[in-house]
Coordinates of C-alpha atoms in Angstrom, one line a residue:
Chain Q
M1 CA -22.0 -20.2 -12.0
L2 CA -19.8 -21.2 -9.0
E3 CA -20.2 -19.4 -5.7
L4 CA -17.6 -19.6 -2.9
R5 CA -17.7 -18.4 0.7
L6 CA -14.6 -17.6 2.7
H7 CA -14.6 -17.6 6.4
G8 CA -11.9 -16.0 8.4
R9 CA -11.2 -13.6 11.2
G10 CA -10.5 -9.8 10.8
G11 CA -6.8 -9.4 10.1
Q12 CA -6.2 -12.8 8.5
G13 CA -6.6 -11.4 5.0
S14 CA -9.9 -13.2 3.9
V15 CA -11.0 -10.2 1.8
V16 CA -7.6 -9.8 0.2
A17 CA -7.6 -13.6 -0.5
S18 CA -11.0 -13.2 -2.3
K19 CA -9.6 -10.3 -4.3
I20 CA -6.4 -12.2 -5.3
L21 CA -8.5 -15.3 -6.2
A22 CA -10.8 -13.0 -8.3
D23 CA -7.8 -11.6 -10.1
A24 CA -6.3 -15.1 -10.8
V25 CA -9.7 -16.2 -12.2
M26 CA -10.0 -13.1 -14.4
K27 CA -6.5 -13.7 -15.8
S28 CA -7.6 -17.1 -16.8
G29 CA -10.4 -15.6 -18.9
K30 CA -13.4 -16.2 -16.8
Y31 CA -15.8 -13.7 -15.3
V32 CA -15.6 -13.0 -11.6
Q33 CA -17.0 -11.0 -8.8
A34 CA -15.7 -10.8 -5.2
F35 CA -17.0 -9.0 -2.2
P36 CA -16.9 -8.9 1.6
E37 CA -19.8 -9.2 3.9
F38 CA -21.1 -5.7 3.8
G39 CA -20.4 -4.1 7.1
V40 CA -17.8 -3.1 9.6
E41 CA -14.9 -5.4 10.2
R42 CA -12.9 -5.8 13.4
R43 CA -9.6 -7.6 14.0
G44 CA -10.3 -11.0 15.4
A45 CA -14.0 -11.0 14.7
P46 CA -15.6 -13.5 12.2
V47 CA -15.2 -12.1 8.6
V48 CA -16.9 -13.5 5.5
A49 CA -16.0 -12.9 1.9
F50 CA -17.6 -14.2 -1.3
V51 CA -16.5 -15.0 -4.8
R52 CA -18.7 -15.7 -7.9
I53 CA -17.2 -17.3 -11.0
D54 CA -18.8 -17.8 -14.3
D55 CA -18.1 -18.3 -18.1
K56 CA -20.3 -15.3 -18.9
P57 CA -20.7 -11.8 -17.5
I58 CA -22.0 -11.8 -14.0
L59 CA -25.2 -9.7 -13.7
L60 CA -26.3 -11.0 -10.3
K61 CA -25.7 -8.2 -7.7
S62 CA -27.4 -9.8 -4.7
K63 CA -25.7 -11.7 -1.8
I64 CA -24.6 -15.4 -1.8
Y65 CA -27.0 -17.5 0.3
T66 CA -26.2 -21.0 -1.0
P67 CA -22.5 -21.3 -1.8
D68 CA -21.1 -24.3 -3.7
H69 CA -18.0 -24.5 -1.6
L70 CA -16.5 -23.0 1.6
I71 CA -13.0 -22.0 2.4
V72 CA -12.2 -21.7 6.2
L73 CA -9.2 -19.7 7.1
D74 CA -9.6 -20.1 10.8
P75 CA -10.7 -23.6 12.1
T76 CA -11.9 -22.2 15.4
L77 CA -14.8 -20.7 13.5
I78 CA -16.3 -24.2 13.0
E79 CA -17.3 -24.3 16.6
A80 CA -18.2 -20.6 16.8
I81 CA -20.7 -20.2 14.0
N82 CA -23.1 -22.3 11.8
I83 CA -20.4 -22.5 9.2
T84 CA -22.3 -24.8 6.7
E85 CA -25.4 -22.6 6.6
G86 CA -26.7 -22.7 3.0
L87 CA -23.8 -24.9 1.7
K88 CA -24.9 -27.1 -1.2
E89 CA -24.8 -30.8 -1.0
N90 CA -21.4 -32.3 -2.0
G91 CA -19.8 -28.9 -1.4
I92 CA -16.2 -28.8 -0.5
I93 CA -15.2 -27.5 2.9
L94 CA -11.5 -26.6 2.6
I95 CA -10.1 -26.0 6.2
N96 CA -6.8 -24.5 7.3
S97 CA -5.9 -27.2 9.8
E98 CA -3.1 -29.7 10.6
Q99 CA -5.7 -32.3 11.2
H100 CA -6.8 -34.9 8.7
P101 CA -10.2 -34.3 7.0
S102 CA -11.7 -37.4 8.6
E103 CA -11.4 -35.7 12.0
F104 CA -14.0 -33.1 11.0
K105 CA -17.7 -34.1 11.3
F106 CA -20.4 -31.9 9.7
D107 CA -24.1 -32.4 9.6
G108 CA -24.7 -33.0 5.9
K109 CA -23.1 -34.5 2.9
F110 CA -20.0 -32.4 2.2
R111 CA -16.4 -33.1 1.0
V112 CA -13.9 -32.1 3.7
M113 CA -10.3 -31.2 2.7
T114 CA -7.5 -29.7 4.8
V115 CA -4.3 -27.9 4.3
D116 CA -1.9 -26.8 7.0
A117 CA -1.7 -23.2 5.8
K118 CA -0.8 -21.9 9.3
R119 CA 2.4 -24.0 9.4
I120 CA 3.2 -22.9 5.8
A121 CA 2.6 -19.3 6.6
I122 CA 4.8 -19.5 9.7
K123 CA 7.6 -21.2 7.7
Y124 CA 7.6 -18.3 5.2
R125 CA 7.4 -15.7 8.0
L126 CA 4.0 -14.4 6.7
G127 CA 2.6 -12.4 9.5
S128 CA 3.7 -13.3 13.0
K129 CA 3.9 -16.7 14.7
A130 CA 0.9 -15.7 17.0
S131 CA -1.2 -14.4 14.0
P132 CA 0.2 -15.8 10.7
I133 CA -1.4 -14.4 7.5
V134 CA -2.6 -17.6 5.8
N135 CA -4.4 -16.1 2.8
T136 CA -1.9 -16.8 0.0
A137 CA -1.1 -20.2 1.4
I138 CA -4.7 -21.3 1.4
L139 CA -5.2 -20.0 -2.1
G140 CA -2.7 -22.5 -3.3
A141 CA -4.8 -25.3 -1.9
V142 CA -8.0 -23.6 -3.1
I143 CA -7.1 -23.8 -6.8
K144 CA -6.0 -27.5 -6.3
A145 CA -9.3 -28.4 -4.6
I146 CA -11.5 -26.2 -6.9
P147 CA -9.7 -25.8 -10.2
V148 CA -11.0 -22.4 -11.3
T149 CA -7.6 -21.1 -12.4
T150 CA -4.0 -22.2 -12.8
M151 CA -0.9 -21.8 -10.5
D152 CA 0.6 -19.5 -13.1
Y153 CA -2.3 -17.1 -13.0
L154 CA -2.4 -17.3 -9.2
V155 CA 1.4 -16.4 -9.1
E156 CA 0.7 -13.4 -11.2
A157 CA -2.3 -12.3 -9.1
I158 CA -0.2 -12.7 -5.9
K159 CA 2.5 -10.5 -7.5
D160 CA -0.1 -7.8 -8.2
G161 CA -2.0 -8.2 -4.9
V162 CA 0.5 -8.6 -2.2
P163 CA 2.5 -5.6 -1.0
V164 CA 5.5 -7.3 0.6
K165 CA 7.3 -10.7 0.7
I166 CA 6.1 -11.6 -2.8
E167 CA 8.5 -14.6 -3.3
E168 CA 7.6 -15.9 0.1
N169 CA 3.9 -15.7 -0.5
I170 CA 4.3 -17.4 -3.9
A171 CA 6.3 -20.2 -2.3
A172 CA 3.6 -20.6 0.4
A173 CA 0.9 -21.0 -2.3
K174 CA 2.9 -23.6 -4.1
E175 CA 3.6 -25.6 -1.1
A176 CA 0.0 -25.5 -0.1
Y177 CA -1.0 -26.6 -3.5
D178 CA 1.2 -29.7 -3.0
S179 CA 0.1 -30.5 0.5
L180 CA -3.8 -30.5 0.1
I181 CA -5.3 -33.4 1.8
K182 CA -8.5 -34.5 0.0
G183 CA -10.0 -37.0 2.6
E184 CA -12.4 -39.6 1.5
Chain M
M1 CA -5.5 -3.1 -19.1
K2 CA -8.0 -5.3 -17.2
K3 CA -7.8 -5.0 -13.5
V4 CA -10.0 -6.5 -10.7
L5 CA -11.2 -3.3 -9.0
M6 CA -13.6 -2.4 -6.3
G7 CA -16.1 0.3 -7.3
N8 CA -14.3 2.9 -5.0
H9 CA -11.0 2.3 -6.8
A10 CA -12.7 2.5 -10.2
I11 CA -13.7 6.0 -9.2
S12 CA -10.1 6.8 -8.3
Y13 CA -8.8 5.5 -11.6
G14 CA -11.5 7.4 -13.5
A15 CA -10.4 10.6 -11.8
T16 CA -6.8 9.9 -12.4
L17 CA -7.4 9.2 -16.2
S18 CA -9.3 12.5 -16.3
R19 CA -6.2 14.2 -15.0
V20 CA -8.0 16.0 -12.3
Q21 CA -5.9 19.0 -11.0
V22 CA -7.5 19.6 -7.5
I23 CA -8.9 16.9 -5.2
A24 CA -10.6 18.1 -2.0
A25 CA -12.3 15.4 0.1
Y26 CA -13.2 14.4 3.6
P27 CA -13.4 10.7 4.5
I28 CA -16.7 8.8 5.1
T29 CA -17.6 5.1 5.0
P30 CA -18.1 3.7 2.4
Q31 CA -16.3 6.4 0.3
T32 CA -12.9 6.6 2.1
Q33 CA -11.0 4.2 -0.2
V34 CA -11.7 6.5 -3.2
V35 CA -9.6 9.4 -1.8
E36 CA -7.1 7.0 0.0
L37 CA -6.0 5.7 -3.4
L38 CA -6.1 9.1 -5.0
S39 CA -3.9 10.5 -2.2
E40 CA -1.4 7.7 -2.9
I41 CA -1.5 8.3 -6.6
V42 CA -0.9 12.0 -6.1
A43 CA 1.8 11.4 -3.4
N44 CA 3.8 9.1 -5.6
G45 CA 3.8 11.5 -8.5
E46 CA 1.5 9.6 -10.9
L47 CA -1.0 12.4 -10.9
D48 CA 0.0 16.1 -10.9
A49 CA -2.8 17.4 -8.6
E50 CA -3.2 19.4 -5.5
F51 CA -4.7 17.2 -2.8
I52 CA -6.5 19.4 -0.3
K53 CA -7.3 18.0 3.2
V54 CA -10.3 19.6 4.6
E55 CA -12.3 19.5 7.9
S56 CA -15.7 18.7 6.4
E57 CA -17.6 17.9 3.3
H58 CA -18.9 21.5 3.1
S59 CA -15.3 22.7 2.9
A60 CA -14.5 20.0 0.4
M61 CA -17.1 21.3 -2.0
A62 CA -16.1 24.9 -1.2
A63 CA -12.5 24.1 -2.1
C64 CA -13.7 22.5 -5.3
I65 CA -15.7 25.6 -6.2
G66 CA -12.6 27.8 -5.7
A67 CA -10.4 25.5 -7.7
S68 CA -13.0 25.2 -10.6
A69 CA -13.5 28.9 -10.6
A70 CA -9.8 29.3 -11.0
G71 CA -9.9 27.1 -14.1
A72 CA -8.9 23.8 -12.5
R73 CA -10.5 20.4 -13.1
A74 CA -11.8 19.7 -9.6
F75 CA -12.9 16.4 -8.0
T76 CA -14.4 15.2 -4.8
A77 CA -16.3 12.2 -3.5
T78 CA -18.6 11.6 -0.6
S79 CA -21.6 9.7 0.7
S80 CA -24.8 10.1 2.7
Q81 CA -24.4 12.5 5.7
G82 CA -21.4 14.0 4.0
L83 CA -23.4 14.8 0.9
L84 CA -26.1 16.3 3.0
L85 CA -23.6 18.5 4.8
M86 CA -22.6 19.8 1.3
H87 CA -26.1 20.7 0.3
E88 CA -25.7 24.5 0.6
V89 CA -22.6 24.6 -1.5
L90 CA -23.9 22.2 -4.1
H91 CA -26.4 24.9 -5.1
W92 CA -23.5 27.4 -5.2
A93 CA -21.4 25.1 -7.5
S94 CA -24.2 24.6 -10.0
R95 CA -25.4 28.2 -10.0
A96 CA -21.8 29.4 -10.5
R97 CA -21.9 26.9 -13.5
L98 CA -18.7 25.2 -12.5
P99 CA -18.1 21.8 -14.1
I100 CA -17.1 19.9 -11.0
V101 CA -17.4 16.1 -11.1
M102 CA -18.2 14.3 -7.8
A103 CA -18.8 10.7 -7.0
N104 CA -21.5 9.9 -4.4
I105 CA -21.7 6.5 -2.9
N106 CA -25.4 5.9 -2.2
R107 CA -25.6 5.2 1.6
A108 CA -28.8 5.4 3.5
I109 CA -29.5 8.3 5.9
S110 CA -29.3 8.0 9.7
P111 CA -30.7 7.5 12.2
G112 CA -30.9 4.6 12.8
W113 CA -27.3 4.5 12.2
T114 CA -26.4 2.8 8.9
I115 CA -23.7 2.5 6.4
W116 CA -25.6 0.4 3.8
T117 CA -27.1 1.5 0.5
D118 CA -30.2 3.4 -0.6
Q119 CA -30.7 6.4 -2.8
N120 CA -32.2 9.0 -0.5
D121 CA -28.9 10.9 0.0
S122 CA -28.4 11.7 -3.7
L123 CA -32.2 12.1 -4.4
S124 CA -32.3 14.7 -1.6
Q125 CA -30.0 16.7 -3.9
R126 CA -32.2 16.3 -7.0
D127 CA -33.0 20.1 -7.2
T128 CA -29.5 21.4 -6.6
G129 CA -29.0 22.0 -10.3
W130 CA -26.4 19.2 -10.7
M131 CA -26.6 16.5 -13.3
Q132 CA -26.9 13.1 -11.8
I133 CA -26.0 9.7 -13.4
Y134 CA -26.7 6.4 -11.7
T135 CA -24.3 3.6 -12.5
A136 CA -24.7 -0.2 -12.4
D137 CA -21.3 -1.8 -12.5
N138 CA -17.7 -0.9 -11.8
Q139 CA -16.7 -0.5 -15.5
E140 CA -19.5 2.0 -15.9
V141 CA -18.3 3.9 -12.7
L142 CA -14.8 4.4 -14.2
D143 CA -16.1 5.3 -17.6
S144 CA -18.7 7.7 -16.3
I145 CA -16.2 9.8 -14.4
I146 CA -14.3 10.4 -17.6
I147 CA -17.4 11.0 -19.7
G148 CA -18.8 13.1 -16.9
Y149 CA -16.0 15.7 -17.2
K150 CA -16.5 16.1 -20.9
V151 CA -20.2 16.6 -20.5
A152 CA -19.9 18.9 -17.5
E153 CA -17.3 21.1 -19.2
K154 CA -19.5 21.3 -22.4
V155 CA -22.6 22.5 -20.6
S156 CA -20.9 24.2 -17.6
I157 CA -22.9 22.3 -15.1
P158 CA -21.4 20.1 -12.3
L159 CA -22.2 16.4 -12.5
M160 CA -22.6 13.7 -9.8
I161 CA -21.8 10.0 -10.5
V162 CA -23.8 7.9 -8.2
L163 CA -23.2 4.3 -7.2
D164 CA -24.5 1.8 -4.6
A165 CA -22.7 1.4 -1.3
F166 CA -20.9 -2.0 -0.9
V167 CA -22.8 -3.6 -3.8
L168 CA -20.4 -1.6 -6.0
S169 CA -18.1 0.4 -3.7
H170 CA -16.6 -2.6 -2.0
T171 CA -17.3 -5.3 -4.7
Y172 CA -14.4 -6.3 -6.9
E173 CA -15.1 -6.7 -10.6
P174 CA -12.9 -6.9 -13.7
V175 CA -12.6 -3.4 -15.1
D176 CA -10.9 -2.3 -18.3
V177 CA -8.7 0.7 -17.4
P178 CA -8.2 2.5 -20.7
D179 CA -4.8 3.8 -21.9
Q180 CA -4.1 7.4 -20.7
E181 CA -3.2 8.3 -24.3
K182 CA -6.7 7.4 -25.5
I183 CA -8.3 9.3 -22.7
D184 CA -6.1 12.4 -23.3
K185 CA -7.4 12.6 -26.9
F186 CA -11.1 12.2 -25.7
L187 CA -10.7 14.6 -22.8
P188 CA -8.4 17.5 -23.5
P189 CA -7.4 19.9 -20.6
Y190 CA -10.2 22.1 -19.3
K191 CA -10.2 25.5 -20.9
P192 CA -12.9 27.7 -19.2
K193 CA -14.3 30.7 -21.1
I194 CA -13.9 32.8 -18.1
K195 CA -11.9 32.2 -14.8
L196 CA -10.5 33.8 -11.7
D197 CA -7.3 35.4 -13.0
P198 CA -5.3 38.3 -11.5
E199 CA -4.1 39.2 -15.0
D200 CA -7.7 39.4 -16.3
P201 CA -9.9 40.3 -13.3
H202 CA -13.6 39.5 -13.1
A203 CA -16.1 39.6 -10.2
F204 CA -18.1 36.4 -9.6
G205 CA -21.4 35.8 -7.8
G206 CA -22.2 39.4 -7.2
L207 CA -25.6 40.9 -6.3
T208 CA -28.1 39.8 -8.8
A209 CA -31.2 42.0 -8.7
P210 CA -34.7 40.8 -9.8
N211 CA -34.1 42.4 -13.2
I212 CA -31.3 39.8 -14.1
Y213 CA -31.5 36.8 -11.6
M214 CA -34.2 35.0 -13.5
E215 CA -32.2 35.0 -16.7
F216 CA -29.4 33.1 -15.0
Q217 CA -31.9 30.5 -14.0
Y218 CA -33.3 30.3 -17.5
N219 CA -29.9 29.8 -19.0
H220 CA -29.1 27.1 -16.4
Q221 CA -32.3 25.3 -17.3
Q222 CA -31.5 25.7 -21.1
A223 CA -28.0 24.2 -20.5
M224 CA -29.6 21.3 -18.6
M225 CA -32.0 20.6 -21.3
E226 CA -29.2 20.7 -23.9
A227 CA -27.3 18.2 -21.7
K228 CA -29.9 15.5 -22.5
K229 CA -28.4 15.5 -26.0
I230 CA -24.8 16.1 -24.9
I231 CA -24.8 13.1 -22.6
N232 CA -25.9 10.8 -25.4
E233 CA -23.5 12.4 -27.9
V234 CA -20.4 12.2 -25.6
G235 CA -21.5 8.7 -24.4
K236 CA -21.4 7.7 -28.1
E237 CA -18.1 9.3 -28.8
Y238 CA -16.6 7.5 -25.8
G239 CA -18.2 4.2 -27.1
D240 CA -16.5 4.7 -30.4
I241 CA -13.0 4.7 -28.8
T242 CA -13.6 2.1 -26.0
G243 CA -16.5 -0.1 -27.4
R244 CA -18.6 0.8 -24.4
Y245 CA -21.5 3.0 -25.1
Y246 CA -23.5 5.0 -22.5
Q247 CA -26.8 6.8 -22.9
N248 CA -29.4 8.5 -20.7
L249 CA -31.3 5.2 -20.8
S250 CA -30.1 1.6 -20.9
P251 CA -33.0 -0.6 -22.2
Y252 CA -32.8 -4.3 -22.1
K253 CA -35.3 -6.3 -24.3
V254 CA -37.8 -3.4 -24.2
D255 CA -38.4 -3.2 -28.0
D256 CA -41.1 -6.0 -28.2
A257 CA -42.0 -6.1 -24.5
E258 CA -45.6 -5.8 -23.2
Y259 CA -44.4 -5.1 -19.7
V260 CA -41.5 -2.9 -18.7
V261 CA -39.7 -2.8 -15.3
I262 CA -38.0 0.5 -14.6
T263 CA -34.9 0.3 -12.5
T264 CA -31.8 2.2 -11.5
G265 CA -28.3 1.3 -10.1
T266 CA -27.3 -2.3 -9.5
I267 CA -30.9 -3.6 -9.1
S268 CA -31.0 -3.2 -12.9
K269 CA -28.4 -5.9 -13.4
T270 CA -30.1 -8.4 -11.3
T271 CA -33.4 -7.5 -13.1
N272 CA -31.9 -8.5 -16.4
I273 CA -31.5 -12.1 -15.1
V274 CA -35.3 -12.0 -14.1
V275 CA -36.2 -10.7 -17.6
D276 CA -34.3 -13.6 -19.2
K277 CA -36.0 -16.1 -16.9
L278 CA -39.5 -14.8 -17.6
R279 CA -38.9 -14.5 -21.3
D280 CA -38.0 -18.2 -21.3
S281 CA -41.4 -18.9 -19.9
G282 CA -43.1 -16.7 -22.5
V283 CA -43.6 -13.4 -20.6
K284 CA -42.9 -10.4 -22.9
I285 CA -41.0 -8.3 -20.5
G286 CA -38.2 -5.8 -20.7
N287 CA -36.1 -3.7 -18.2
L288 CA -35.5 0.0 -18.8
R289 CA -32.7 1.3 -16.7
I290 CA -32.7 5.1 -16.1
R291 CA -29.1 6.3 -15.9
T292 CA -29.7 10.0 -16.0
L293 CA -32.0 11.6 -13.3
R294 CA -31.0 15.2 -14.1
P295 CA -31.7 16.2 -16.8
F296 CA -34.6 13.8 -16.8
P297 CA -34.8 12.1 -20.3
S298 CA -38.7 12.3 -20.5
E299 CA -38.9 12.2 -24.3
E300 CA -36.7 9.0 -24.5
I301 CA -38.7 7.4 -21.8
Y302 CA -41.9 8.2 -23.7
E303 CA -40.4 6.5 -26.8
Q304 CA -39.4 3.4 -24.9
L305 CA -42.8 3.1 -23.2
K306 CA -45.0 3.8 -26.2
G307 CA -47.4 0.8 -26.8
K308 CA -46.6 -1.1 -23.6
K309 CA -49.3 -2.6 -21.5
K310 CA -47.9 -1.9 -17.9
V311 CA -45.0 -0.3 -16.2
F312 CA -43.4 -1.4 -12.9
V313 CA -41.0 1.1 -11.2
I314 CA -38.7 -0.2 -8.5
D315 CA -37.4 2.5 -6.2
R316 CA -34.6 2.1 -3.7
N317 CA -35.7 5.3 -1.9
I318 CA -38.9 6.8 -0.5
S319 CA -40.2 10.4 -0.4
F320 CA -42.1 10.2 2.9
G321 CA -45.7 11.2 2.5
N322 CA -45.7 10.4 -1.2
T323 CA -44.0 7.5 -3.1
G324 CA -40.7 6.3 -4.5
I325 CA -39.0 9.2 -6.4
F326 CA -38.3 7.6 -9.7
F327 CA -41.9 6.5 -9.8
Q328 CA -43.0 10.1 -9.4
E329 CA -40.6 11.3 -12.1
V330 CA -41.7 8.6 -14.6
K331 CA -45.5 9.3 -14.0
A332 CA -45.0 13.1 -14.1
S333 CA -43.1 12.9 -17.4
L334 CA -45.9 10.9 -19.1
Y335 CA -48.8 13.0 -18.0
N336 CA -49.0 15.2 -21.0
T337 CA -48.5 12.4 -23.5
D338 CA -50.9 9.8 -24.8
I339 CA -49.5 7.0 -22.6
R340 CA -52.3 6.0 -20.2
V341 CA -51.2 2.5 -18.8
P342 CA -51.1 1.4 -15.2
I343 CA -47.8 2.4 -13.6
F344 CA -47.0 0.4 -10.4
G345 CA -44.6 1.9 -7.8
F346 CA -42.6 -0.5 -5.7
V347 CA -40.3 0.5 -2.8
T348 CA -37.6 -2.0 -1.6
G349 CA -34.0 -2.5 -0.6
L350 CA -33.8 0.4 1.8
G351 CA -30.8 0.6 4.1
G352 CA -29.0 -2.1 2.1
R353 CA -31.7 -4.8 2.3
D354 CA -30.8 -7.3 -0.3
V355 CA -32.7 -7.2 -3.6
T356 CA -32.7 -10.8 -4.9
P357 CA -33.9 -12.1 -8.3
E358 CA -36.8 -13.8 -6.4
L359 CA -37.9 -10.5 -5.0
I360 CA -37.8 -8.8 -8.4
E361 CA -39.8 -11.7 -9.9
E362 CA -42.4 -11.3 -7.1
I363 CA -42.6 -7.5 -8.0
V364 CA -43.2 -8.4 -11.7
N365 CA -45.8 -11.0 -10.9
I366 CA -47.8 -8.5 -8.7
G367 CA -47.7 -6.1 -11.6
I368 CA -48.8 -8.6 -14.2
K369 CA -51.6 -10.1 -12.0
N370 CA -53.3 -6.9 -10.9
E371 CA -55.2 -4.8 -13.4
K372 CA -53.9 -1.7 -11.6
P373 CA -52.0 -0.9 -8.4
E374 CA -54.1 -1.2 -5.3
E375 CA -51.8 1.0 -3.3
E376 CA -49.9 4.1 -4.3
V377 CA -46.6 2.6 -2.8
I378 CA -46.2 -1.1 -2.8
W379 CA -43.6 -2.0 -0.1
M380 CA -41.7 -5.2 -0.9
G381 CA -39.7 -7.3 1.5
V382 CA -40.7 -5.2 4.6
K383 CA -41.7 -6.6 7.9
K384 CA -45.1 -4.9 8.6

């Protein structure tokens, strides 16, 4: 079983990202479960969402405490919270950032990767310049970093899961897929 | 068609496939998305139903009562304080023998203010004369709404589908949404024997003197007892068309077990993982999930527990001054039988506290190690 934790801020689309990823994984024939942190969400406040992926039906209904990988939609969260809490050794930390992975230092043995999802989201006019919606862009990079499904299934899931600007969202996911920086 | 659905939307699709004709509901976290999606489905013409906005849950149920009495298939959904506000009219709906189906998202009761899960809201309605079915995944949620209408309309008793807040209501899982055609065959339009109709007038709910009131209660009870069989029959019929079978009980590796854990809701799914793990290390254990609280499947529980060494009941609820409620129900149902084994009652997971495989394993180990329970209620995961 693979367990992912997504970190974002209210309004960035972290929960929608977890749902679209779950849909893309299901379409590939795997079993999946996605859920938000159970509570009240506010715009701008830290938001967490989780995804479980397995080859067999997922019975586990408790929370995720030791994720395999992290997906960080907002890099300012790295300073704000203990973001690597519970993260397994050698886990990927995929960050939405224009910086190179080597510029991030974490306490522990992790694999840092970056993608400039913010630039891509702005380019395709997803959200506003001040608060771009980076969720579909980052998903493109996610499936490159953690190959749990294919781009074809992700495209289908975006078509089903995004209410507007479907073509732009797909283009953003594809561009992010091609621009993931894997670090060392 | 398979879709990734949150539990709340699984309810909405279940109601849509059941072709409900009247929806009356008032929003409350964590239920709101149920009626949000239904209102969209009605507004865009996919479902031919009256969507009645009301000012409270009490009114929502009252509107459902009127609609059902007039012969319509009525639906509502609520949670926690909302369900508690409905209490008076819940009795009315069941004693009027109206086959309303409602979804209740199990949310703990305030204060302290809470939106997270436990079962005390629905269990407070145990004696309102409604049937109650506790579900464990989103597929079961959708299926149970459809099955629920068929059962309710067969026995003329309303039925409550219950699911855990957040753990199901806000969790996305793959759900097979059956074809409408298939469901139309399984669940034909509601045809009441008697209804509010100006062309054929009847009086409803009139003064019922001591010489007749008791007979209504007796009939209600008989219908409830009959429902034990009907729930299993309709669950099998549904299984024959979808491949998914639902019964009053859902046993997992109970047949050859020495120890049986009794669970409800999503805790059951996590418990199955623990059963597999302990089986690998040679412990003969099984998990008996109770789906139906009312009518209570006493005879079936007896059959499942016959010959077992010990029973461990996990309750996500507490009856203050006594014990967990499923624990009471199980013990009481066995008293007049020949089963005389230790039954342990554990209370945990209140107000949404997470119930992990580790905690369940700890529960099982306490049960196995101790000859009999040292306390009437064993609190697990509580800071004392």
